[in-house]
Short mmCIF file of C-alpha atoms in Angstrom, two decimals:
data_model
loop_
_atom_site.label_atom_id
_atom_site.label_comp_id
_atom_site.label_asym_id
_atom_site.label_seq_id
_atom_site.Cartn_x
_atom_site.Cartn_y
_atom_site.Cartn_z
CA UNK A 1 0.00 0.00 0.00
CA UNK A 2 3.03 2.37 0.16
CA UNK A 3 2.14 3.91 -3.32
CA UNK A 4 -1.13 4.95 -2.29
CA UNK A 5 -0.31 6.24 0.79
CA UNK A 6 2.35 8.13 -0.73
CA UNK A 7 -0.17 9.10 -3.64
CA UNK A 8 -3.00 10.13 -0.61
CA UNK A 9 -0.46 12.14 1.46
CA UNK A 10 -2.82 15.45 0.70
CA UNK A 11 -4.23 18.97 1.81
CA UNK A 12 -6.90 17.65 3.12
CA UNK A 13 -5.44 15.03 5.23
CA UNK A 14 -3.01 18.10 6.40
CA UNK A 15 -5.95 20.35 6.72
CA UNK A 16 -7.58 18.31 9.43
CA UNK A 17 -4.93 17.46 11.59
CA UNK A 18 -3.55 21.19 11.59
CA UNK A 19 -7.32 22.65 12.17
CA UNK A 20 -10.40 19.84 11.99
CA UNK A 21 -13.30 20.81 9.87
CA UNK A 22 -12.32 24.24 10.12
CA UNK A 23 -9.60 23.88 7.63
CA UNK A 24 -11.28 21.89 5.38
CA UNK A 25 -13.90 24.53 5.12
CA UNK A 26 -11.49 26.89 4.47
CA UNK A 27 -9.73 24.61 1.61
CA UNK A 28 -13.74 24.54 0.19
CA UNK A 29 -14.12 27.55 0.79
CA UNK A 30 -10.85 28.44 -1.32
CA UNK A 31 -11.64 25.80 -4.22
CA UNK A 32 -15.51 27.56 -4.54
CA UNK A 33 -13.98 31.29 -5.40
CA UNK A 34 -11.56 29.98 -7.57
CA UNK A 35 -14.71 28.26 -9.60
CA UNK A 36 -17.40 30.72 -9.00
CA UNK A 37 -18.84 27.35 -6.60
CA UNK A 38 -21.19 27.41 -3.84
CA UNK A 39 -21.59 24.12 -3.77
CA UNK A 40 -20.03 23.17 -0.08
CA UNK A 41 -19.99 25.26 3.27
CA UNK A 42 -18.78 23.53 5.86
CA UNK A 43 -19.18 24.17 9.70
CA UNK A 44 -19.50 22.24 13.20
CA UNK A 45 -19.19 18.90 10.38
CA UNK A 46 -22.62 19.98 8.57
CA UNK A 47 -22.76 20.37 5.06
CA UNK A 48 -25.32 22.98 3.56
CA UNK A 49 -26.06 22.97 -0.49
CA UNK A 50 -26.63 26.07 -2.84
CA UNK A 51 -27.40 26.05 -6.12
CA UNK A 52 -23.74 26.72 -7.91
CA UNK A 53 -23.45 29.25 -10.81
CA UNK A 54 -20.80 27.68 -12.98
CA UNK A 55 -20.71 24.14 -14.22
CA UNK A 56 -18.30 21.20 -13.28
CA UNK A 57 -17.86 20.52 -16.87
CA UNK A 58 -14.66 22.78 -17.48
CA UNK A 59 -11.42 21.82 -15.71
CA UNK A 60 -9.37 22.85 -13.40
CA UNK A 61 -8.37 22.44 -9.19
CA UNK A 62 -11.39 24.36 -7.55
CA UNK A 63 -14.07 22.06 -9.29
CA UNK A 64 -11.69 18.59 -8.36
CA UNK A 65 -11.12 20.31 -4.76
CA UNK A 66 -15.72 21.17 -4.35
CA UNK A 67 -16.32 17.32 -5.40
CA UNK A 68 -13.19 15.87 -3.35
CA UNK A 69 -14.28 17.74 0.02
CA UNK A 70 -17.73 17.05 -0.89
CA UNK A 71 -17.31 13.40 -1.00
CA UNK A 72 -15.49 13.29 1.96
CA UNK A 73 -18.12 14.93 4.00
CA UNK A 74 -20.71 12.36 2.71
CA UNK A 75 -19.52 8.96 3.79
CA UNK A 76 -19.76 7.94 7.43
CA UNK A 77 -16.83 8.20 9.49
CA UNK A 78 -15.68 4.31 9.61
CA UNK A 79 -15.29 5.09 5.97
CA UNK A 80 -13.76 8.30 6.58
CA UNK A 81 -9.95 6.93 5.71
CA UNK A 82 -10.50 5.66 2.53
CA UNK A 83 -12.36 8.54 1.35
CA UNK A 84 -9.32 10.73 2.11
CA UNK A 85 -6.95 7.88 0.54
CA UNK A 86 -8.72 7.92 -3.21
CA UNK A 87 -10.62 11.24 -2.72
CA UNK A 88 -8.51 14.12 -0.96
CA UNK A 89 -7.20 16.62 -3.17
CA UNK A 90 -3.49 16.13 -3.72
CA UNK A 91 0.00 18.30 -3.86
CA UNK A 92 -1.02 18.42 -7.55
CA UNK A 93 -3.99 19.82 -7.00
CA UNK A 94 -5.51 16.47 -8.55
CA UNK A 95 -7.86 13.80 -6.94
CA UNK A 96 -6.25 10.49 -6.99
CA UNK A 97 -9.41 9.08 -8.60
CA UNK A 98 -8.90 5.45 -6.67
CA UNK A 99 -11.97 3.50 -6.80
CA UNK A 100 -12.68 3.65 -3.46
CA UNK A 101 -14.13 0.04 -1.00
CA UNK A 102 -16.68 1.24 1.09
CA UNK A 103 -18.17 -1.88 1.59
CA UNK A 104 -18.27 -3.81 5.54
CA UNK A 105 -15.65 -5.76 6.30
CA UNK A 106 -16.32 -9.66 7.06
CA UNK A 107 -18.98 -10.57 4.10
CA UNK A 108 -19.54 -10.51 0.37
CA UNK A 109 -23.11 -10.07 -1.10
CA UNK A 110 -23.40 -12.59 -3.97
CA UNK A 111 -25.53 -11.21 -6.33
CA UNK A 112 -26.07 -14.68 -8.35
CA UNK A 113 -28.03 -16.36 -5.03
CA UNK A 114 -28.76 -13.15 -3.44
CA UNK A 115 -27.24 -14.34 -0.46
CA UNK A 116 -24.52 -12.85 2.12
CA UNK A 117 -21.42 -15.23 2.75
CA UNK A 118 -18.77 -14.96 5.11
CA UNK A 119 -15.72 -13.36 3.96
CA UNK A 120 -12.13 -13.48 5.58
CA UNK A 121 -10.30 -10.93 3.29
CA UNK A 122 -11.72 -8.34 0.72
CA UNK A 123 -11.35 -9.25 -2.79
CA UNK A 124 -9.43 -5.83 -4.63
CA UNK A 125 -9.69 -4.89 -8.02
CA UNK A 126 -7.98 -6.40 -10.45
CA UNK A 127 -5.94 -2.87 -11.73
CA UNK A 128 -5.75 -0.98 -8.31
CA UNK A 129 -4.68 2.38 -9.22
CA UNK A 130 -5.34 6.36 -9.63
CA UNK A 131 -7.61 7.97 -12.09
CA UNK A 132 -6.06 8.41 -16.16
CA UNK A 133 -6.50 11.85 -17.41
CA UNK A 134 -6.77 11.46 -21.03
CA UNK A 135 -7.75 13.78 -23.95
CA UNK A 136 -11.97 14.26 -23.94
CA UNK A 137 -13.29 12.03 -26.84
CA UNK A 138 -16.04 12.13 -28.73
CA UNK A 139 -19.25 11.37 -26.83
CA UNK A 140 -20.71 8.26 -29.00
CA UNK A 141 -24.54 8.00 -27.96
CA UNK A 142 -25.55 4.90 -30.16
CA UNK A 143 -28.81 5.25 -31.50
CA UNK A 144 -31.86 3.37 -29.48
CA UNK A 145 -29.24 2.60 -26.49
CA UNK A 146 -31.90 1.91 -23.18
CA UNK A 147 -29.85 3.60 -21.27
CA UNK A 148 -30.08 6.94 -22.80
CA UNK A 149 -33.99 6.49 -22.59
CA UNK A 150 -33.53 5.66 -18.78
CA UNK A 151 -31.44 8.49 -18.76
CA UNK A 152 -33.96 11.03 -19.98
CA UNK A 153 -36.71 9.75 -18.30
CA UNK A 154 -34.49 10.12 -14.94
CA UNK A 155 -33.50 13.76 -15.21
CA UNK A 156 -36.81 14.91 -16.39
CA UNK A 157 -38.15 13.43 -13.26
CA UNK A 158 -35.02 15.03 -11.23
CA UNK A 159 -35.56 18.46 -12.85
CA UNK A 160 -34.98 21.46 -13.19
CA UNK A 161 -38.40 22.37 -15.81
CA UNK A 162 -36.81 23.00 -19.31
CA UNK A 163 -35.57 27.01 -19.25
CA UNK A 164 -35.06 26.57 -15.21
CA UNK A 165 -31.27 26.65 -13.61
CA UNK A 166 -29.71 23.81 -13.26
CA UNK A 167 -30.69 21.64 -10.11
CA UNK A 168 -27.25 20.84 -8.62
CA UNK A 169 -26.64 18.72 -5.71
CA UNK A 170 -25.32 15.08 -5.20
CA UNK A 171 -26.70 11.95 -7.31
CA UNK A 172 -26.17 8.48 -6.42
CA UNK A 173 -25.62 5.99 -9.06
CA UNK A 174 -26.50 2.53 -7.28
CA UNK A 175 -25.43 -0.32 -8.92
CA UNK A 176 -24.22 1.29 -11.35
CA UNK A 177 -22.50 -1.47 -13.50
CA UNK A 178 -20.51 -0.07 -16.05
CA UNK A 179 -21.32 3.46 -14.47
CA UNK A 180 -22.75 4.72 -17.96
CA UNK A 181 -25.36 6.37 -16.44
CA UNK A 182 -23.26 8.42 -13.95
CA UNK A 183 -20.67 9.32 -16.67
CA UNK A 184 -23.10 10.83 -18.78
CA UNK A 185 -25.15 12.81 -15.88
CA UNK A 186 -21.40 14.03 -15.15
CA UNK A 187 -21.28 14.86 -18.94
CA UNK A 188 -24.16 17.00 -18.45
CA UNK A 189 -22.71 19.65 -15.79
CA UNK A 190 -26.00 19.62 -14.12
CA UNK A 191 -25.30 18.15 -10.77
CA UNK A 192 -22.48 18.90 -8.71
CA UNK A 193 -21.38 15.38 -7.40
CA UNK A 194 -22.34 12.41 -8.95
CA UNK A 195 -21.17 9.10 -6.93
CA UNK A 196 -21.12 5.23 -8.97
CA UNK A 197 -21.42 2.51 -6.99
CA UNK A 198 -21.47 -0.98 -7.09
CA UNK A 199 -21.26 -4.40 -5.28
CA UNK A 200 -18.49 -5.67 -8.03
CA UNK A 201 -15.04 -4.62 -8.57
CA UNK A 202 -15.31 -5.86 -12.59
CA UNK A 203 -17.86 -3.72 -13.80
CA UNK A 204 -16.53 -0.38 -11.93
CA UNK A 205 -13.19 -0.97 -13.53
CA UNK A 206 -14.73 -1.48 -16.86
CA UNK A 207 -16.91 1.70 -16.44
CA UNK A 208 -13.21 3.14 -15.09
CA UNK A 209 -11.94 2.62 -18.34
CA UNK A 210 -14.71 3.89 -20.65
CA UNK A 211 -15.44 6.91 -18.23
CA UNK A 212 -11.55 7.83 -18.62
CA UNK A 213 -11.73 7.43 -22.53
CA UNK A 214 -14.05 10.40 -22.87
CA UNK A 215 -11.71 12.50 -20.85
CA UNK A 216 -14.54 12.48 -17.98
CA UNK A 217 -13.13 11.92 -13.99
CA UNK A 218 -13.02 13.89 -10.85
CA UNK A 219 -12.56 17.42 -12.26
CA UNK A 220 -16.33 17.05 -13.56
CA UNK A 221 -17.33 16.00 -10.59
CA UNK A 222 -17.39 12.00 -10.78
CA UNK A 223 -16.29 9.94 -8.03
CA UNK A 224 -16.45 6.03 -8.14
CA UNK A 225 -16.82 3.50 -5.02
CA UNK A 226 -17.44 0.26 -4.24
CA UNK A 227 -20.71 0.31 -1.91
CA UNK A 228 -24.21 -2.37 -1.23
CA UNK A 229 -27.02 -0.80 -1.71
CA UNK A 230 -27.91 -2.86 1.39
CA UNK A 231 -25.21 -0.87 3.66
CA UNK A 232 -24.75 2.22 1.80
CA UNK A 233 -21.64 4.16 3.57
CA UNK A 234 -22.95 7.60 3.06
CA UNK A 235 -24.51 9.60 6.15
CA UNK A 236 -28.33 10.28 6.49
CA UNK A 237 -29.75 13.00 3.85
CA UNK A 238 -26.89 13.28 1.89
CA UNK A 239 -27.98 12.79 -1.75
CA UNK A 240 -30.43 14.61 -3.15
CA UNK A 241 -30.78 12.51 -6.06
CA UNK A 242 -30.39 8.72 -6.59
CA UNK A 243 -30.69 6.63 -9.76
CA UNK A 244 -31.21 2.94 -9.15
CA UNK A 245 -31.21 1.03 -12.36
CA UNK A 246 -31.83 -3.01 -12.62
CA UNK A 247 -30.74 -3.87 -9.20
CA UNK A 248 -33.83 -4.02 -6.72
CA UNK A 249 -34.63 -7.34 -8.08
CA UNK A 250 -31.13 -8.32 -7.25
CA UNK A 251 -30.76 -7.55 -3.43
CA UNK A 252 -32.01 -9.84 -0.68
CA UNK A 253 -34.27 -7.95 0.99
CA UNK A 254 -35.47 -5.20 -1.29
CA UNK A 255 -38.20 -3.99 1.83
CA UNK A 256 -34.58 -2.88 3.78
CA UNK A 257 -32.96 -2.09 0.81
CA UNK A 258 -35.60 0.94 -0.27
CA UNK A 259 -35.42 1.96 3.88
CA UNK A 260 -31.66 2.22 3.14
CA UNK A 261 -32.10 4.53 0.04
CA UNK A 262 -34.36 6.68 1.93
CA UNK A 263 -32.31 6.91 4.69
CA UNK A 264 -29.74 8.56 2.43
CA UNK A 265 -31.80 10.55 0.65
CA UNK A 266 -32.30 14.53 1.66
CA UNK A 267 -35.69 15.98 2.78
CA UNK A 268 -37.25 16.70 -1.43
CA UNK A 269 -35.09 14.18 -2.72
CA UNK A 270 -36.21 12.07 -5.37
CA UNK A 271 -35.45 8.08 -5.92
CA UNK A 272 -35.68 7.07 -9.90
CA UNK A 273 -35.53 3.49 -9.90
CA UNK A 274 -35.74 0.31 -12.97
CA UNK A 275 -36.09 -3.16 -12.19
CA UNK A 276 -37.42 -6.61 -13.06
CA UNK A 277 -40.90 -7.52 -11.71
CA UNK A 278 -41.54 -10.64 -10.45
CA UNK A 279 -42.70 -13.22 -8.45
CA UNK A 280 -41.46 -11.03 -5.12
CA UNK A 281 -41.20 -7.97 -6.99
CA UNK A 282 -45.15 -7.34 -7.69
CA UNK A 283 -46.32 -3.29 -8.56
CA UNK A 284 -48.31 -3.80 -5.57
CA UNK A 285 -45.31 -4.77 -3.21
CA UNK A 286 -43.00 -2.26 -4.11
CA UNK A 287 -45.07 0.84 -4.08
CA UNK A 288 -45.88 -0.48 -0.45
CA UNK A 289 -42.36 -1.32 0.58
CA UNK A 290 -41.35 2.58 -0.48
CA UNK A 291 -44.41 4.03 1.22
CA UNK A 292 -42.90 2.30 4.71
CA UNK A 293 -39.55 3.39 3.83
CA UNK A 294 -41.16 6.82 4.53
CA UNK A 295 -40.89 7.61 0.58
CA UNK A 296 -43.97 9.30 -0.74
CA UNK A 297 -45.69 10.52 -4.04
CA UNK A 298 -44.60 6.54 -5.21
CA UNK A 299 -45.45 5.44 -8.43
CA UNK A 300 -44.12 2.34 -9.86
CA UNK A 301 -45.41 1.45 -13.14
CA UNK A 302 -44.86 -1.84 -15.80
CA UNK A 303 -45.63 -0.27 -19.22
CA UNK A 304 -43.38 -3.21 -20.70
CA UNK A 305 -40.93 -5.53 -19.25
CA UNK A 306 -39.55 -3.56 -16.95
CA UNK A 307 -41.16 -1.86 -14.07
CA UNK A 308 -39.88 1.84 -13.65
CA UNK A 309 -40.32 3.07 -9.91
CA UNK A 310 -40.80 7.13 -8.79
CA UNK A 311 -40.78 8.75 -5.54
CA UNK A 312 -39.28 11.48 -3.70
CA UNK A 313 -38.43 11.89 0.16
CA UNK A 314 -40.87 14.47 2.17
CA UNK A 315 -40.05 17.86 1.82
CA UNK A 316 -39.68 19.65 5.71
#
């Protein structure tokens, strides 16, 4: 691990041991006027969001420096560590980019029996290392792709109304696969953190790859993690967005697996979710199971195959 440590060893690791959460703000605080960013104020370990007036689409160390501090102030503090380790802002002014294992130690979730099993090490990825910068290429949207329906049905449900600013905040990307959808809602510079998780270390290092081909990473505002959706590692209201595409039907108990999302979710937040119905997965089931989550306005509809699920947290 001496490489990573070496590559972690960063201002905002150095900003908390000289000063706490006082210098962090301060480094946020430094990395928002050099963007035009409100996107993080931090104080007494509470983070606040505004609606920012400059996209994370153009380059540079204050937009990699707003996500970076931003994803560090999400995660819970067991996780705390390896945030800094692949998230912190380095000497270069870069974020490492590591794909980061926020999962608990001692099990694996396998997704082919939908089944826990005891675990006495963590499996790693295959090519453990930093983020690529390469050259932006051309965005290739293939014509009919799902996804990019999925995709605009999910941020017209997310907002903002067409001619409105644009909405900001944190989306979650659970199970994300090969993270297409969060690469291209970081294409779109409309949200100010977007986070791709999933259970599997192959698909996020195939999403790695792609995402890095089209020059996309940390500087727009992209972070990748290894997280269940069963155990998310993010603190209470912290997203204000999540996208949840063909996994529900793959978790054990999808009943604690919606609590879980709505747990993370902020107060107006809005869960857009695909999945498989079923023989456990009926309409009727999971519009209930998200009502006692404490979700509300829940729609979940089968106009095909696939059953597409709506809802948003309650606004205080």
């Amino acid at each position: 691990t001496g490489g990573r440590t070496k590559s972690s060893s960063v201002a905002v690791t150095r900003a908390r041991r000289s000063g706490g959460t006082l210098a962090i703000a301060g480094l946020a605080a430094a990395a928002a006027a050099a963007t035009g960013l409100r996107f993080v104020l931090l104080a007494a370990g509470r983070t606040s969001r505004r609606t920012p007036s400059a996209p994370l689409l153009r380059r540079g160390f204050g937009a990699a420096a707003v996500a970076a501090v931003a994803g560090l102030e999400l995660v819970k503090e067991e996780f705390r560590e390896e945030a800094e380790r692949c998230w912190s802002v380095g000497e270069d002014g870069l974020v490492p980019g590591w794909l980061a294992d926020m999962t608990p130690a001692g099990r694996e979730y396998n997704t082919m029996v939908l089944m826990y099993e005891d675990a006495f090490s963590k499996p790693r990825p295959m090519d453990d290392r930093p983020w690529k910068r390469l050259p932006a290429a051309i965005v290739q949207v293939i014509p009919g792709d799902k996804r990019e329906e999925d995709l605009a049905l999910a941020t017209a449900f997310f907002g903002p109304a067409e001619g409105q600013p644009r909405p900001g905040g944190v989306v979650l990307d659970l199970g994300c696969g090969w993270a297409y959808i969060a690469k291209r809602l970081a294409q779109t510079g409309n949200y100010d953190l977007v986070l791709a998780s999933d259970v599997a270390w192959s698909p996020l290092e195939i999403g790695r790859a792609d995402i890095e081909n089209e020059g996309v990473g940390p500087e727009q505002g992209l972070l990748m993690l290894r997280a269940d959706v069963q155990e998310l590692p993010f603190k209470s209201e912290t997203a204000d967005y999540v996208y949840w595409g063909m996994c529900l039907h793959k978790v054990a108990d999808p009943a604690a697996a919606l609590r879980e999302v709505s747990r993370v979710l902020r107060p107006g937040g809005k869960l857009y979710a695909t999945l498989i119905p079923g023989m456990r997965l009926k309409q009727e089931a999971v519009e209930v199971w998200a009502k006692e989550a404490g979700l509300v306005e829940v729609s979940a509809v089968i106009p095909s195959t696939f059953m597409y699920l709506r809802a948003s947290k309650p606004a205080r």
